Coordinates of C-alpha atoms in Angstrom, one line a residue:
X1 CA -32.2 114.2 -37.9
X2 CA -29.2 112.3 -36.4
X3 CA -26.2 114.1 -35.0
X4 CA -23.8 112.9 -37.8
X5 CA -26.2 114.0 -40.5
X6 CA -26.7 117.4 -38.9
X7 CA -22.9 117.8 -38.6
X8 CA -22.3 116.9 -42.2
X9 CA -25.0 119.3 -43.4
X10 CA -23.6 122.1 -41.2
X11 CA -20.1 121.5 -42.6
X12 CA -21.4 121.6 -46.2
X13 CA -23.3 124.9 -45.5
X14 CA -20.1 126.3 -43.9
X15 CA -17.9 125.5 -46.9
X16 CA -20.6 126.8 -49.3
X17 CA -20.7 130.1 -47.5
X18 CA -16.9 130.4 -47.8
X19 CA -17.0 129.5 -51.5
X20 CA -19.5 132.4 -52.0
X21 CA -17.1 134.7 -50.0
X22 CA -14.3 133.5 -52.3
X23 CA -16.4 134.4 -55.4
X24 CA -17.1 137.8 -53.8
X25 CA -13.4 138.3 -53.1
X26 CA -12.6 137.3 -56.7
X27 CA -15.1 139.9 -58.0
X28 CA -13.4 142.6 -55.8
X29 CA -10.0 141.6 -57.1
X30 CA -11.2 141.9 -60.7
X31 CA -12.8 145.3 -60.0
X32 CA -10.1 146.8 -57.8
X33 CA -6.8 145.2 -58.9
X34 CA -7.6 144.8 -62.6
X35 CA -6.7 141.1 -62.6
X36 CA -8.3 138.7 -65.1
X37 CA -11.3 136.6 -64.0
X38 CA -9.3 133.3 -64.2
X39 CA -6.4 134.7 -62.2
X40 CA -8.8 136.2 -59.6
X41 CA -10.7 132.9 -59.2
X42 CA -7.5 130.8 -59.1
X43 CA -6.3 133.1 -56.3
X44 CA -9.4 133.7 -54.3
X45 CA -11.2 130.3 -54.1
X46 CA -8.3 128.1 -52.8
X47 CA -7.4 131.0 -50.4
X48 CA -10.9 131.2 -49.1
X49 CA -11.1 127.4 -48.4
X50 CA -7.7 127.6 -46.7
X51 CA -8.9 130.4 -44.5
X52 CA -12.2 128.7 -43.8
X53 CA -10.3 125.8 -42.2
X54 CA -8.0 128.1 -40.3
X55 CA -10.8 130.3 -39.0
X56 CA -13.0 127.3 -38.3
X57 CA -10.6 125.4 -36.1
X58 CA -9.1 128.4 -34.3
X59 CA -12.5 130.2 -33.6
X60 CA -14.1 126.9 -32.5
X61 CA -11.6 126.1 -29.8
X62 CA -11.4 129.7 -28.6
X63 CA -15.2 129.8 -28.3
X64 CA -15.1 126.6 -26.3
X65 CA -12.3 127.9 -24.1
X66 CA -14.0 131.3 -23.6
X67 CA -17.7 130.8 -23.1
X68 CA -19.6 134.1 -22.9
X69 CA -21.4 133.1 -19.7
X70 CA -18.2 132.3 -17.8
X71 CA -15.7 134.9 -19.0
X72 CA -15.6 138.6 -18.8
X73 CA -16.4 140.6 -21.9
X74 CA -12.9 142.3 -22.0
X75 CA -11.2 138.9 -21.8
X76 CA -13.2 137.6 -24.7
X77 CA -12.7 140.7 -26.9
X78 CA -8.9 140.7 -26.2
X79 CA -8.5 137.0 -27.0
X80 CA -10.5 137.3 -30.3
X81 CA -8.8 140.5 -31.3
X82 CA -5.4 138.8 -31.0
X83 CA -6.8 135.6 -32.6
X84 CA -8.3 137.6 -35.5
X85 CA -5.1 139.5 -36.0
X86 CA -2.9 136.4 -36.0
X87 CA -5.2 134.5 -38.4
X88 CA -5.4 137.5 -40.7
X89 CA -1.6 137.9 -40.8
X90 CA -1.4 134.2 -41.6
X91 CA -3.9 134.7 -44.4
X92 CA -1.9 137.5 -45.9
X93 CA 1.3 135.5 -45.8
X94 CA -0.5 132.5 -47.4
X95 CA -2.0 134.9 -50.0
X96 CA 1.4 136.2 -50.9
X97 CA 2.9 132.7 -51.2
X98 CA -0.1 131.5 -53.3
X99 CA 0.1 134.6 -55.6
X100 CA 3.8 133.8 -56.2
X101 CA 2.9 130.2 -57.1
X102 CA 0.1 131.3 -59.4
X103 CA 2.6 133.6 -61.2
X104 CA 4.6 130.6 -62.2
X105 CA 1.6 129.0 -63.9
X106 CA -0.2 131.9 -65.4
X107 CA 1.0 133.8 -68.5
X108 CA 3.2 136.9 -68.1
X109 CA 1.2 139.8 -66.8
X110 CA -2.0 137.8 -66.0
X111 CA -1.0 136.9 -62.4
X112 CA -2.1 139.0 -59.5
X113 CA 0.4 141.2 -57.8
X114 CA 0.1 141.7 -54.1
X115 CA 0.7 145.4 -53.4
X116 CA 0.8 147.0 -49.9
X117 CA -2.7 148.6 -50.1
X118 CA -4.1 145.2 -51.3
X119 CA -2.3 143.5 -48.3
X120 CA -3.9 146.0 -45.9
X121 CA -7.3 145.4 -47.3
X122 CA -6.7 141.6 -47.1
X123 CA -5.7 142.0 -43.4
X124 CA -8.9 144.0 -42.6
X125 CA -11.1 141.5 -44.4
X126 CA -9.4 138.6 -42.8
X127 CA -9.9 140.0 -39.3
X128 CA -13.6 140.7 -40.1
X129 CA -14.2 137.2 -41.4
X130 CA -12.5 135.7 -38.4
X131 CA -14.8 137.6 -36.0
X132 CA -17.8 136.7 -38.1
X133 CA -16.8 133.0 -37.8
X134 CA -16.4 133.4 -34.1
X135 CA -19.9 134.9 -33.8
X136 CA -21.3 132.0 -35.9
X137 CA -19.6 129.5 -33.6
X138 CA -21.0 131.1 -30.5
X139 CA -24.5 130.9 -32.1
X140 CA -24.0 127.2 -32.9
X141 CA -22.8 126.5 -29.4
X142 CA -25.8 128.3 -27.9
X143 CA -28.1 126.4 -30.2
X144 CA -26.5 123.1 -29.1
X145 CA -26.8 124.1 -25.5
X146 CA -30.5 125.0 -25.9
X147 CA -31.2 121.8 -27.8
X148 CA -29.5 119.7 -25.0
X149 CA -31.5 121.5 -22.4
X150 CA -34.7 120.9 -24.3
X151 CA -33.8 117.2 -24.7
X152 CA -33.1 116.9 -20.9
X153 CA -36.3 118.6 -20.1
X154 CA -38.2 116.3 -22.5
X155 CA -36.5 113.2 -20.9
X156 CA -37.4 114.5 -17.4
X157 CA -41.0 115.1 -18.5
X158 CA -41.2 111.5 -19.9
X159 CA -39.7 110.1 -16.8
X160 CA -42.2 112.1 -14.7
X161 CA -45.1 110.8 -16.8
X162 CA -43.9 107.2 -16.5
X163 CA -43.5 107.6 -12.7
X164 CA -47.0 109.2 -12.6
X165 CA -48.5 106.3 -14.6
X166 CA -46.7 103.8 -12.3
X167 CA -48.1 105.6 -9.3
X168 CA -51.5 105.5 -10.9
X169 CA -51.3 101.8 -11.3
X170 CA -50.4 101.4 -7.6
X171 CA -53.3 103.7 -6.8
X172 CA -55.9 101.5 -8.6
X173 CA -58.2 101.4 -5.7
X174 CA -56.9 98.8 -3.2
X175 CA -60.5 98.2 -2.3
X176 CA -61.2 97.2 -5.9
X177 CA -58.6 94.5 -5.7
X178 CA -59.6 93.5 -2.1
X179 CA -63.3 93.3 -3.0
X180 CA -62.5 91.4 -6.2
X181 CA -60.5 88.8 -4.3
X182 CA -63.4 88.5 -1.8
X183 CA -65.9 88.1 -4.6
X184 CA -63.7 85.4 -6.2
X185 CA -63.4 83.6 -2.8
X186 CA -67.2 83.7 -2.3
X187 CA -67.9 82.5 -5.8
X188 CA -65.6 79.5 -5.5
X189 CA -68.1 77.8 -3.2
X190 CA -71.2 78.9 -5.2
X191 CA -70.2 79.1 -8.9
X192 CA -66.6 77.9 -9.6
X193 CA -67.0 78.8 -13.3
X194 CA -67.8 82.4 -12.6
X195 CA -65.0 82.5 -10.1
X196 CA -62.6 81.3 -12.7
X197 CA -63.9 83.9 -15.3
X198 CA -63.5 86.7 -12.8
X199 CA -60.0 85.6 -12.0
X200 CA -59.1 85.7 -15.7
X201 CA -60.7 89.1 -16.1
X202 CA -58.7 90.5 -13.1
X203 CA -55.5 89.1 -14.5
X204 CA -56.3 90.4 -18.0
X205 CA -57.0 93.9 -16.6
X206 CA -53.7 94.1 -14.7
X207 CA -51.7 92.6 -17.6
X208 CA -53.1 95.3 -19.9
X209 CA -52.3 98.1 -17.5
X210 CA -48.7 96.9 -17.1
X211 CA -48.2 97.1 -20.8
X212 CA -49.0 100.8 -21.0
X213 CA -46.4 103.5 -21.5
X214 CA -47.0 107.0 -20.2
X215 CA -45.5 108.7 -23.2
X216 CA -47.3 106.5 -25.8
X217 CA -50.9 107.5 -26.2
X218 CA -53.6 105.0 -26.9
X219 CA -56.7 105.1 -29.0
X220 CA -60.0 105.8 -27.3
X221 CA -61.4 102.4 -28.3
X222 CA -58.4 100.8 -26.5
X223 CA -59.1 102.9 -23.4
X224 CA -62.7 101.9 -23.4
X225 CA -61.8 98.2 -23.8
X226 CA -59.7 98.6 -20.6
X227 CA -62.7 100.3 -18.9
X228 CA -64.9 97.4 -20.0
X229 CA -62.6 94.9 -18.2
X230 CA -62.7 97.0 -15.0
X231 CA -66.5 97.3 -15.1
X232 CA -67.0 93.6 -15.8
X233 CA -65.0 92.8 -12.6
X234 CA -67.0 95.3 -10.6
X235 CA -70.3 93.9 -12.0
X236 CA -69.5 90.6 -10.4
X237 CA -69.7 92.3 -7.0
X238 CA -72.5 94.7 -7.7
X239 CA -74.6 92.6 -10.1
X240 CA -77.5 94.4 -11.7
X241 CA -77.0 97.4 -9.5
X242 CA -74.1 98.5 -11.8
X243 CA -75.0 99.4 -15.4
X244 CA -72.3 100.6 -17.8
X245 CA -73.1 102.4 -21.1
X246 CA -70.9 103.7 -23.9
X247 CA -71.9 106.1 -26.6
X248 CA -69.0 106.8 -29.0
X249 CA -69.8 108.7 -32.1
X250 CA -68.1 107.9 -35.4
X251 CA -64.5 109.2 -35.6
X252 CA -64.0 109.5 -31.8
X253 CA -62.8 106.0 -31.2
X254 CA -59.8 106.5 -33.4
X255 CA -58.6 109.5 -31.5
X256 CA -55.6 109.3 -29.2
X257 CA -55.4 110.2 -25.5
X258 CA -53.1 109.5 -22.5
X259 CA -53.4 105.9 -21.2
X260 CA -55.6 105.3 -18.2
X261 CA -56.9 108.8 -18.3
X262 CA -60.6 107.6 -17.9
X263 CA -60.0 104.8 -15.5
X264 CA -59.8 107.0 -12.3
X265 CA -63.0 108.7 -13.4
X266 CA -64.9 105.4 -13.7
X267 CA -63.3 104.1 -10.5
X268 CA -64.6 107.3 -8.7
X269 CA -68.0 106.8 -10.2
X270 CA -68.2 103.2 -8.8
X271 CA -66.7 104.0 -5.4
X272 CA -68.3 107.3 -4.6
X273 CA -71.4 107.1 -6.8
X274 CA -72.9 103.7 -7.4
X275 CA -71.3 102.2 -4.2
X276 CA -73.2 104.8 -2.1
X277 CA -76.7 103.9 -3.5
X278 CA -78.7 100.9 -2.3
X279 CA -80.4 100.7 -5.7
X280 CA -77.2 101.2 -7.6
X281 CA -77.1 103.2 -10.8
X282 CA -75.5 103.6 -14.2
X283 CA -72.3 105.0 -15.5
X284 CA -72.3 106.4 -19.0
X285 CA -69.2 107.4 -21.1
X286 CA -70.0 109.6 -24.1
X287 CA -67.4 110.7 -26.7
X288 CA -67.6 112.8 -29.8
X289 CA -65.2 114.4 -32.2
X290 CA -66.0 118.1 -32.8
X291 CA -63.6 119.3 -35.5
X292 CA -60.2 119.4 -34.0
X293 CA -61.4 118.6 -30.5
X294 CA -62.3 115.4 -28.7
X295 CA -65.1 115.7 -26.1
X296 CA -65.6 113.0 -23.5
X297 CA -68.2 112.9 -20.8
X298 CA -68.2 110.5 -17.8
X299 CA -71.4 110.7 -15.7
X300 CA -72.9 108.5 -13.1
X301 CA -75.8 108.4 -10.6
X302 CA -74.9 110.0 -7.2
X303 CA -76.3 109.8 -3.7
X304 CA -79.1 112.3 -3.5
X305 CA -78.0 113.2 0.0
X306 CA -74.4 113.7 -0.8
X307 CA -72.8 116.9 -2.3
X308 CA -70.7 117.3 -5.4
X309 CA -67.6 117.0 -3.3
X310 CA -68.7 113.6 -2.1
X311 CA -69.4 112.4 -5.6
X312 CA -66.1 113.6 -6.9
X313 CA -63.7 113.3 -4.0
X314 CA -60.4 111.5 -4.2
X315 CA -57.2 112.1 -6.2
X316 CA -58.7 110.9 -9.5
X317 CA -60.0 114.2 -10.8
X318 CA -56.8 116.1 -9.7
X319 CA -54.7 113.4 -11.3
X320 CA -56.6 113.6 -14.6
X321 CA -56.3 117.4 -14.7
X322 CA -52.6 117.4 -14.0
X323 CA -51.9 114.7 -16.7
X324 CA -53.9 116.6 -19.3
X325 CA -52.0 119.8 -18.5
X326 CA -48.7 118.0 -18.8
X327 CA -49.7 116.4 -22.1
X328 CA -51.5 119.3 -23.8
X329 CA -51.0 122.4 -21.8
X330 CA -53.8 124.8 -22.2
X331 CA -55.2 123.0 -25.2
X332 CA -57.0 120.5 -22.9
X333 CA -59.4 121.0 -20.0
X334 CA -61.5 119.1 -17.5
X335 CA -64.6 120.3 -15.6
X336 CA -66.9 118.5 -13.2
X337 CA -70.3 119.4 -11.7
X338 CA -73.3 117.8 -10.1
X339 CA -76.6 118.1 -12.1
X340 CA -79.6 116.9 -10.1
X341 CA -78.7 113.3 -9.1
X342 CA -76.0 112.9 -11.7
X343 CA -72.3 113.7 -11.3
X344 CA -70.7 114.7 -14.6
X345 CA -67.0 115.1 -15.7
X346 CA -66.3 116.7 -19.1
X347 CA -62.9 116.4 -20.8
X348 CA -61.9 118.4 -23.9
X349 CA -58.6 117.6 -25.6
X350 CA -57.1 117.9 -29.1
X351 CA -58.3 115.2 -31.5
X352 CA -55.1 113.4 -32.5
X353 CA -55.3 110.3 -34.8
X354 CA -51.6 109.5 -35.4
X355 CA -49.1 108.3 -32.9
X356 CA -45.8 110.1 -32.8

């Protein structure tokens, strides 16, 4: 909801509340002063709307000038006692004048007569209504302050995610770019067509990553397409030593996830897994949707003589864990382990299918 729409709706609710108070005041006048219903309504409703404006403006500026967090309690109470007394006296004076005007219009004996006990009651009610208005203004101001703080926190979070994604782009393994350029250079003398294809694939990969936004999630099938470009480039260097497999069950490909959340995992698998084996190996990405959860597994062959730390070293896993925590809190998790000669990373996150 926009700020103007919210303000108009708040003003309408404020005036509606005062109209209800005017009806209540009219009922009290009928019951206590013995006035007719028409005379009571003619007196109470316009007077309530007049006092709504007087209380609204006065209490609003006093609440702005005397914030609770920056002023002493006694100063605030003193100011609002004087303000409430002044506003209530003004209300009583306006009520007396309005009753006199109504007496000129209404039939003889039907008009309301302002007696001293009635004026005292009006004074007390006026002060009470003024203080209630001030409390309502303080609540609205606190709500606005909290909403602004939440907006600033959300903006800071989005900026941090954008900075994190930009940093991730710069951390796309420099060896990957260096080795790709070397492969292109070598292919130009052997197979110019493959060199051109690899150049186009490399350009397409970086063009696609530059178009990503950290706060805008992507579908799993889009993330897998980006991984496919990455692996195709690496396969020019590794040849048949690098095998890439995907197993995506029905419904999983249309789920959303943070952009480039899988790329560091596959990059680690190539660098620390397949790259350390003379015979190469395979990388498999499996995804399934289990009710409200999306489960993704990235596993690869690892060096039999290396430990789990060797297979999973680098900032990739830590980066993925931090990004999932920032995006989903405790609703997402990432775990990794080495099973025999395979290194495995399991991601669990909420299954979302609609972009915000």
